[in-house]
């Protein structure tokens, strides 16, 4: 165990850590006193509306703006031709591809941005946008990645390579895996489609762009999960010096990965303010959000497990066809075009494994964001947990027993996976046992047997997942070349209150509370006297932002180590105040004391006052630091989820009776916030399992563009959750924390789906894809000859 | 999105409303709860140039029961029905429906008469109106007329209410003590339109045979449908499992749904029969009776 961990002694009463302190940001949110981008009003501000394509694939023969320009209040309308003058008609994507800002000579997906209208009011801009006449010549549409794979219609005519294939990414030992599978006593194949879904933050993407033509400064108030990364991108794309760009990410109404990319609307608004010299506001409508924001998932997967007759796994192979849409705008670290999908061996000790992903262009909205997910971990976890259940069924083994047989054992950590990761820590058996006990697994299986005898339908689904989060170590992780460290700045004022700034950006995660708890714990200060500020690139230290459960693993580490650095200086001040040598000072019970003499002590607050009024001789005055933390490894949170469902034979309705979720995210900073995160993610997992899928028809028409047709669960639909934790601290993280925001979204879909399949297995059902509608269940029951009434 | 621009009038009486509607013709619309109209305007699917707001029309806010009839005015909200003891006690079908229309927020604004006049092919109230044999009173500048449910429902989003007219009152016969009813709806989530739904109202004779049956189904055709053949099968009969199957089959036969995000046509057609069957069974249960062998 490292020295860093020894600092946090779980046996002693903590000052701030591990306490369910109420979220300090909530008062302003529940009172309507937050400031979101749409709340920002600037003098002379114009409003922007976007003209979208009704076609998924078409040539643009002409754009007539004459009638639209006649609408009162309209100041300008721009098209790709105007942007080309600024070299802004195409922009680079995070995946190293490029994408159109406004459609050039063609549109590549339905609802693609074609023109932007600037007017004095939002209503005028919308009125005028409807009058922009675009002459389209429809082209053949390829809306299916398997059709795209045939390369009969090449979608990206701008690229040198005339193919719809974007990349093949693979890892592991293909030959050894094939050999092990060929030799396996039992081979089980499982297909699974992870549908295209939308992160659906309540607040849509928005920007207020303000170019001050006198100072040359460009200020962007932006719904950004990564303000510094966006500042760098804006500078690289526009040529404006980074010092002349300020990005302010104010209160954000949910991100979930959706607010990581740079969207055409942002670029148009920025172009608008640069050209017109007045501020420009754009707030996406819900339809724009649904149709043009980056999608998530859309992975067609197939797994094959090899095992012995006794139920010991011997090999895993997972192959995937990924639909990336019209441009490769997936948001992944540069070296990982399929993200961290190679976590697909999960919690199980596979001696050998191989996985590959082939990605294709289609006439659909671009994307591939990590929706509440650390880069394709959600897909990977779903695949392995589904396949493990299928293998257990094939082996005629209880799925719980099968998992126990194959877990990576506690003693094996740090564990080197066959696909190249070094799992930092875990205790899968313990967590799973806690979950099984809480749910009453044995009794449930008995009840199920009794119900089955009566023709009633009940199922139990398990998911014992492992995540990989906290990107990440600079040796492997960068986005556009920028290493994925994160920064924190701590300034202690003379009277002992503090301002903390970080390169991360909360969108609801509760950083204003948890960051303060970390610093309070390390320095023995009151949480209430620590102000946390994020999101303004002029003041916050550089960092890569908040997504992929990375904030606590990265910025959380920076905060703890920064605070410890301050403690070192404070110790010298304490020595000065107590008139002893620094070597005679110890940090005990949140105070600096003369070794073994508790009565002779000073607090950090005392030291802070002295830092400004009576500095230690030879020391700089002041008490502050900036710390950039480059984590040595990723963290590997895990969990055990168990879902119990009852199915109504007549309509196919699935009722989730119980859902037990035991998470292990290492050290817990604030149990209430962890519980809240878990509830939120389980609800989103439920939504994906039972309700959500972005649907396109063959012509590339997007069929669910609003919340009537794309379903967001409410309190009525979401089941009751029973949550709990085990704690296996990360051995390398300064406070042992691993990150939790995404575990429930990653882990829960498989539990829901496995429960339904378990319920239907007596009727010969072994496959059902998300979202599990009543119709899918109804049809399977009718096909099996089960009478409705 | 923003609606296209429109003029706004507030009417304080039915006469005033009818006069404004007459003056502004086909492009004018009544604004009651606005739960369907306003979203349609925001998407610019509807672009009325004049809105006649009746929300301040105090005299239209009544639920009264007299002479074996329930009379409901034009500004009565779904939530008024949902929380009415009278409805809960005496009008099982209406009570069932008022629990499941859209979601609680919509029910606090949306009106019964507004929903009937909107006549969405997936609406809940038109099916209930058919099953309950309700009527509508329509007013124009020359006076009032009464229209039966069968005549009121004309086509998708079209009713017997003509240009310059306003539906001012709906009348629902008070069910006898021997009447059981049930509304069976499946929806993807609260607030969604029905995937399919069935309204059933059964009045029994003392011997347990059916005196009168009302069955309405919704979301399975261009309008809500009355399953007249099924009603006829039930009349005068004891309710057996085979009879329920036959009635359900009539409902499925009539249904002519479109495929959409809620399900395939085949599924909706089949499941609406299941819902009719469940409706019949629950109606009987509520009368303390069981399906005959």
mmCIF file of C-alpha atoms in Angstrom, chain A residues 426-591:
data_model
loop_
_atom_site.group_PDB
_atom_site.id
_atom_site.type_symbol
_atom_site.label_atom_id
_atom_site.label_comp_id
_atom_site.label_asym_id
_atom_site.label_seq_id
_atom_site.Cartn_x
_atom_site.Cartn_y
_atom_site.Cartn_z
ATOM 1 C CA UNK A 426 -11.474 -5.730 -6.903
ATOM 2 C CA UNK A 427 -13.306 -8.236 -4.775
ATOM 3 C CA UNK A 428 -15.994 -9.655 -7.013
ATOM 4 C CA UNK A 429 -16.991 -12.562 -4.787
ATOM 5 C CA UNK A 430 -17.706 -10.430 -1.759
ATOM 6 C CA UNK A 431 -19.757 -7.876 -3.658
ATOM 7 C CA UNK A 432 -21.764 -10.581 -5.407
ATOM 8 C CA UNK A 433 -22.405 -12.416 -2.136
ATOM 9 C CA UNK A 434 -23.730 -9.220 -0.570
ATOM 10 C CA UNK A 435 -26.096 -8.764 -3.517
ATOM 11 C CA UNK A 436 -27.287 -12.383 -3.491
ATOM 12 C CA UNK A 437 -27.992 -12.222 0.203
ATOM 13 C CA UNK A 438 -29.800 -8.902 -0.026
ATOM 14 C CA UNK A 439 -32.060 -10.122 -2.794
ATOM 15 C CA UNK A 440 -32.620 -13.551 -1.207
ATOM 16 C CA UNK A 441 -31.452 -15.426 -4.257
ATOM 17 C CA UNK A 442 -32.120 -18.988 -3.077
ATOM 18 C CA UNK A 443 -35.692 -18.201 -2.018
ATOM 19 C CA UNK A 444 -36.321 -16.396 -5.289
ATOM 20 C CA UNK A 445 -35.226 -19.441 -7.268
ATOM 21 C CA UNK A 446 -37.596 -21.570 -5.188
ATOM 22 C CA UNK A 447 -40.438 -19.119 -5.777
ATOM 23 C CA UNK A 448 -39.651 -19.138 -9.480
ATOM 24 C CA UNK A 449 -39.872 -22.933 -9.613
ATOM 25 C CA UNK A 450 -43.258 -22.863 -7.877
ATOM 26 C CA UNK A 451 -44.540 -20.147 -10.194
ATOM 27 C CA UNK A 452 -43.360 -21.990 -13.265
ATOM 28 C CA UNK A 453 -45.284 -25.040 -12.147
ATOM 29 C CA UNK A 454 -48.413 -22.846 -12.130
ATOM 30 C CA UNK A 455 -47.659 -21.310 -15.510
ATOM 31 C CA UNK A 456 -46.704 -17.932 -14.055
ATOM 32 C CA UNK A 457 -43.740 -16.074 -15.486
ATOM 33 C CA UNK A 458 -40.964 -14.718 -13.327
ATOM 34 C CA UNK A 459 -37.274 -14.105 -14.022
ATOM 35 C CA UNK A 460 -34.059 -13.280 -12.195
ATOM 36 C CA UNK A 461 -31.256 -11.459 -13.998
ATOM 37 C CA UNK A 462 -27.665 -11.000 -12.911
ATOM 38 C CA UNK A 463 -24.917 -8.643 -13.970
ATOM 39 C CA UNK A 464 -21.565 -8.730 -12.188
ATOM 40 C CA UNK A 465 -19.719 -6.133 -14.178
ATOM 41 C CA UNK A 466 -16.320 -4.468 -14.116
ATOM 42 C CA UNK A 467 -15.756 -0.978 -15.439
ATOM 43 C CA UNK A 468 -12.636 0.794 -16.573
ATOM 44 C CA UNK A 469 -12.730 4.524 -15.902
ATOM 45 C CA UNK A 470 -10.709 7.612 -15.127
ATOM 46 C CA UNK A 471 -8.918 8.256 -18.413
ATOM 47 C CA UNK A 472 -6.303 8.599 -18.009
ATOM 48 C CA UNK A 473 -2.616 7.963 -17.723
ATOM 49 C CA UNK A 474 -0.733 10.164 -20.179
ATOM 50 C CA UNK A 475 1.270 7.267 -21.614
ATOM 51 C CA UNK A 476 -1.905 5.935 -23.244
ATOM 52 C CA UNK A 477 -4.553 8.621 -23.175
ATOM 53 C CA UNK A 478 -4.906 11.831 -25.120
ATOM 54 C CA UNK A 479 -7.541 13.697 -27.064
ATOM 55 C CA UNK A 480 -6.184 15.510 -30.113
ATOM 56 C CA UNK A 481 -2.745 15.054 -28.587
ATOM 57 C CA UNK A 482 -3.626 16.652 -25.261
ATOM 58 C CA UNK A 483 -2.819 14.297 -22.419
ATOM 59 C CA UNK A 484 -5.761 13.368 -20.233
ATOM 60 C CA UNK A 485 -4.457 14.592 -16.877
ATOM 61 C CA UNK A 486 -6.497 17.042 -14.867
ATOM 62 C CA UNK A 487 -5.710 20.074 -12.765
ATOM 63 C CA UNK A 488 -6.762 21.633 -9.508
ATOM 64 C CA UNK A 489 -5.960 24.939 -7.887
ATOM 65 C CA UNK A 490 -6.374 25.569 -4.175
ATOM 66 C CA UNK A 491 -6.050 29.033 -2.697
ATOM 67 C CA UNK A 492 -6.387 29.516 1.024
ATOM 68 C CA UNK A 493 -7.365 33.046 1.999
ATOM 69 C CA UNK A 494 -5.849 34.761 5.088
ATOM 70 C CA UNK A 495 -8.905 33.979 7.211
ATOM 71 C CA UNK A 496 -8.835 30.317 6.306
ATOM 72 C CA UNK A 497 -11.617 30.117 3.761
ATOM 73 C CA UNK A 498 -10.752 28.644 0.394
ATOM 74 C CA UNK A 499 -11.426 28.832 -3.300
ATOM 75 C CA UNK A 500 -10.912 25.606 -5.208
ATOM 76 C CA UNK A 501 -10.866 25.455 -8.975
ATOM 77 C CA UNK A 502 -10.606 22.407 -11.188
ATOM 78 C CA UNK A 503 -10.338 21.563 -14.867
ATOM 79 C CA UNK A 504 -13.385 19.362 -14.575
ATOM 80 C CA UNK A 505 -16.940 20.660 -15.033
ATOM 81 C CA UNK A 506 -19.899 19.388 -13.058
ATOM 82 C CA UNK A 507 -23.142 18.943 -14.993
ATOM 83 C CA UNK A 508 -24.981 17.651 -11.972
ATOM 84 C CA UNK A 509 -22.340 15.368 -10.450
ATOM 85 C CA UNK A 510 -22.049 17.497 -7.309
ATOM 86 C CA UNK A 511 -18.427 18.668 -7.546
ATOM 87 C CA UNK A 512 -19.169 21.819 -5.550
ATOM 88 C CA UNK A 513 -19.766 19.486 -2.627
ATOM 89 C CA UNK A 514 -17.415 16.551 -3.160
ATOM 90 C CA UNK A 515 -14.371 18.638 -4.153
ATOM 91 C CA UNK A 516 -14.847 20.671 -0.990
ATOM 92 C CA UNK A 517 -15.073 17.461 1.035
ATOM 93 C CA UNK A 518 -11.733 16.196 -0.308
ATOM 94 C CA UNK A 519 -9.950 19.474 0.474
ATOM 95 C CA UNK A 520 -11.637 19.826 3.865
ATOM 96 C CA UNK A 521 -10.541 16.312 4.788
ATOM 97 C CA UNK A 522 -6.953 16.831 3.730
ATOM 98 C CA UNK A 523 -6.527 20.189 5.459
ATOM 99 C CA UNK A 524 -8.867 19.984 8.415
ATOM 100 C CA UNK A 525 -11.074 22.810 7.171
ATOM 101 C CA UNK A 526 -14.817 23.351 7.167
ATOM 102 C CA UNK A 527 -16.586 22.255 3.996
ATOM 103 C CA UNK A 528 -18.766 25.348 4.221
ATOM 104 C CA UNK A 529 -15.782 27.628 3.885
ATOM 105 C CA UNK A 530 -14.593 26.059 0.654
ATOM 106 C CA UNK A 531 -15.941 27.544 -2.546
ATOM 107 C CA UNK A 532 -15.617 25.379 -5.636
ATOM 108 C CA UNK A 533 -15.526 26.973 -9.052
ATOM 109 C CA UNK A 534 -15.290 25.252 -12.422
ATOM 110 C CA UNK A 535 -15.911 26.013 -16.043
ATOM 111 C CA UNK A 536 -14.220 29.385 -16.718
ATOM 112 C CA UNK A 537 -11.070 28.882 -18.761
ATOM 113 C CA UNK A 538 -9.724 32.279 -17.690
ATOM 114 C CA UNK A 539 -9.524 31.164 -14.094
ATOM 115 C CA UNK A 540 -9.638 27.362 -13.821
ATOM 116 C CA UNK A 541 -6.459 25.308 -14.281
ATOM 117 C CA UNK A 542 -6.221 23.304 -17.485
ATOM 118 C CA UNK A 543 -8.013 19.984 -17.509
ATOM 119 C CA UNK A 544 -9.787 17.678 -19.892
ATOM 120 C CA UNK A 545 -13.213 17.968 -18.308
ATOM 121 C CA UNK A 546 -15.894 15.743 -16.902
ATOM 122 C CA UNK A 547 -17.015 12.537 -18.630
ATOM 123 C CA UNK A 548 -16.056 8.852 -18.557
ATOM 124 C CA UNK A 549 -16.237 8.840 -14.735
ATOM 125 C CA UNK A 550 -12.882 10.608 -14.831
ATOM 126 C CA UNK A 551 -13.411 13.562 -12.498
ATOM 127 C CA UNK A 552 -12.727 11.848 -9.191
ATOM 128 C CA UNK A 553 -9.967 9.579 -10.561
ATOM 129 C CA UNK A 554 -8.160 12.583 -12.114
ATOM 130 C CA UNK A 555 -9.161 15.953 -10.605
ATOM 131 C CA UNK A 556 -10.021 14.253 -7.316
ATOM 132 C CA UNK A 557 -6.413 13.055 -7.197
ATOM 133 C CA UNK A 558 -5.132 16.521 -8.101
ATOM 134 C CA UNK A 559 -7.181 18.049 -5.296
ATOM 135 C CA UNK A 560 -5.946 15.603 -2.673
ATOM 136 C CA UNK A 561 -2.294 15.884 -3.718
ATOM 137 C CA UNK A 562 -2.558 19.669 -4.095
ATOM 138 C CA UNK A 563 -3.983 19.872 -0.582
ATOM 139 C CA UNK A 564 -1.146 17.695 0.691
ATOM 140 C CA UNK A 565 1.368 19.989 -0.960
ATOM 141 C CA UNK A 566 -0.257 22.914 0.825
ATOM 142 C CA UNK A 567 -0.093 20.931 4.033
ATOM 143 C CA UNK A 568 3.660 20.602 3.599
ATOM 144 C CA UNK A 569 4.036 24.355 3.433
ATOM 145 C CA UNK A 570 1.566 24.861 6.268
ATOM 146 C CA UNK A 571 3.668 22.476 8.303
ATOM 147 C CA UNK A 572 6.675 24.791 7.924
ATOM 148 C CA UNK A 573 4.506 27.702 9.009
ATOM 149 C CA UNK A 574 3.252 25.651 11.947
ATOM 150 C CA UNK A 575 6.853 24.959 12.956
ATOM 151 C CA UNK A 576 7.569 28.682 12.731
ATOM 152 C CA UNK A 577 4.526 29.514 14.868
ATOM 153 C CA UNK A 578 5.295 26.819 17.448
ATOM 154 C CA UNK A 579 8.968 27.738 17.388
ATOM 155 C CA UNK A 580 10.242 24.247 16.639
ATOM 156 C CA UNK A 581 11.801 22.591 13.604
ATOM 157 C CA UNK A 582 9.457 21.245 10.930
ATOM 158 C CA UNK A 583 10.762 17.774 11.709
ATOM 159 C CA UNK A 584 9.190 18.068 15.138
ATOM 160 C CA UNK A 585 5.709 18.720 13.743
ATOM 161 C CA UNK A 586 3.154 16.000 13.065
ATOM 162 C CA UNK A 587 -0.300 16.176 11.391
ATOM 163 C CA UNK A 588 -2.640 14.637 13.910
ATOM 164 C CA UNK A 589 -6.376 14.945 14.369
ATOM 165 C CA UNK A 590 -6.575 17.574 11.594
ATOM 166 C CA UNK A 591 -4.008 19.803 13.346
#
